[in-house]
Amino acid sequence: MGVVRIDDKLIKEVQEWLEENGNKYKHPTLSAFVNNAVYDKLKQLRAGKDHH
């Protein structure tokens, strides 16, 4: 497990989104949301879909 810093504004935006749209099984918490986002991004990179 690691520790990362996330911009305060981004945290607020994600928390608001979770309150309105969160799926308690897929994104029950901010940590789950971030982990899923990182996993999805890594999956895209491995598939060669993102060249940034």
mmCIF file of C-alpha atoms in Angstrom:
data_model
loop_
_atom_site.group_PDB
_atom_site.id
_atom_site.type_symbol
_atom_site.label_atom_id
_atom_site.label_comp_id
_atom_site.label_asym_id
_atom_site.label_seq_id
_atom_site.Cartn_x
_atom_site.Cartn_y
_atom_site.Cartn_z
ATOM 1 C CA MET A 1 0.000 0.000 0.000
ATOM 2 C CA GLY A 2 1.251 3.478 -0.781
ATOM 3 C CA VAL A 3 0.428 7.066 -0.072
ATOM 4 C CA VAL A 4 -0.266 9.600 -2.811
ATOM 5 C CA ARG A 5 -1.117 13.267 -2.796
ATOM 6 C CA ILE A 6 -4.234 14.330 -4.645
ATOM 7 C CA ASP A 7 -5.165 17.920 -5.387
ATOM 8 C CA ASP A 8 -7.771 19.170 -2.886
ATOM 9 C CA LYS A 9 -10.038 20.432 -5.655
ATOM 10 C CA LEU A 10 -9.906 17.064 -7.408
ATOM 11 C CA ILE A 11 -10.729 15.235 -4.178
ATOM 12 C CA LYS A 12 -13.758 17.474 -3.681
ATOM 13 C CA GLU A 13 -14.934 16.898 -7.264
ATOM 14 C CA VAL A 14 -14.572 13.127 -6.946
ATOM 15 C CA GLN A 15 -16.345 13.063 -3.582
ATOM 16 C CA GLU A 16 -19.236 15.092 -5.024
ATOM 17 C CA TRP A 17 -19.440 12.725 -7.996
ATOM 18 C CA LEU A 18 -19.428 9.709 -5.682
ATOM 19 C CA GLU A 19 -22.260 11.197 -3.621
ATOM 20 C CA GLU A 20 -24.367 11.693 -6.742
ATOM 21 C CA ASN A 21 -23.304 8.740 -8.905
ATOM 22 C CA GLY A 22 -21.276 6.355 -6.828
ATOM 23 C CA ASN A 23 -21.952 2.686 -7.115
ATOM 24 C CA LYS A 24 -21.415 1.186 -3.679
ATOM 25 C CA TYR A 25 -20.049 -1.994 -5.229
ATOM 26 C CA LYS A 26 -17.574 -0.453 -7.702
ATOM 27 C CA HIS A 27 -16.668 2.918 -6.131
ATOM 28 C CA PRO A 28 -17.728 2.850 -2.477
ATOM 29 C CA THR A 29 -14.916 5.165 -1.364
ATOM 30 C CA LEU A 30 -12.455 7.712 -2.686
ATOM 31 C CA SER A 31 -9.693 5.094 -2.362
ATOM 32 C CA ALA A 32 -11.635 2.573 -4.430
ATOM 33 C CA PHE A 33 -12.334 5.231 -7.066
ATOM 34 C CA VAL A 34 -8.656 6.192 -7.305
ATOM 35 C CA ASN A 35 -7.496 2.568 -7.408
ATOM 36 C CA ASN A 36 -9.968 1.799 -10.187
ATOM 37 C CA ALA A 37 -8.936 4.905 -12.160
ATOM 38 C CA VAL A 38 -5.246 3.988 -11.912
ATOM 39 C CA TYR A 39 -5.958 0.389 -12.922
ATOM 40 C CA ASP A 40 -8.021 1.537 -15.925
ATOM 41 C CA LYS A 41 -5.280 3.958 -17.026
ATOM 42 C CA LEU A 42 -2.604 1.274 -16.738
ATOM 43 C CA LYS A 43 -4.782 -1.108 -18.741
ATOM 44 C CA GLN A 44 -5.103 1.545 -21.494
ATOM 45 C CA LEU A 45 -1.355 2.149 -21.518
ATOM 46 C CA ARG A 46 -0.607 -1.550 -21.784
ATOM 47 C CA ALA A 47 -3.062 -1.846 -24.667
ATOM 48 C CA GLY A 48 -1.284 1.042 -26.426
ATOM 49 C CA LYS A 49 -4.383 3.216 -26.465
ATOM 50 C CA ASP A 50 -2.788 6.231 -24.809
ATOM 51 C CA HIS A 51 0.335 7.856 -26.200
ATOM 52 C CA HIS A 52 0.581 10.939 -23.925
#
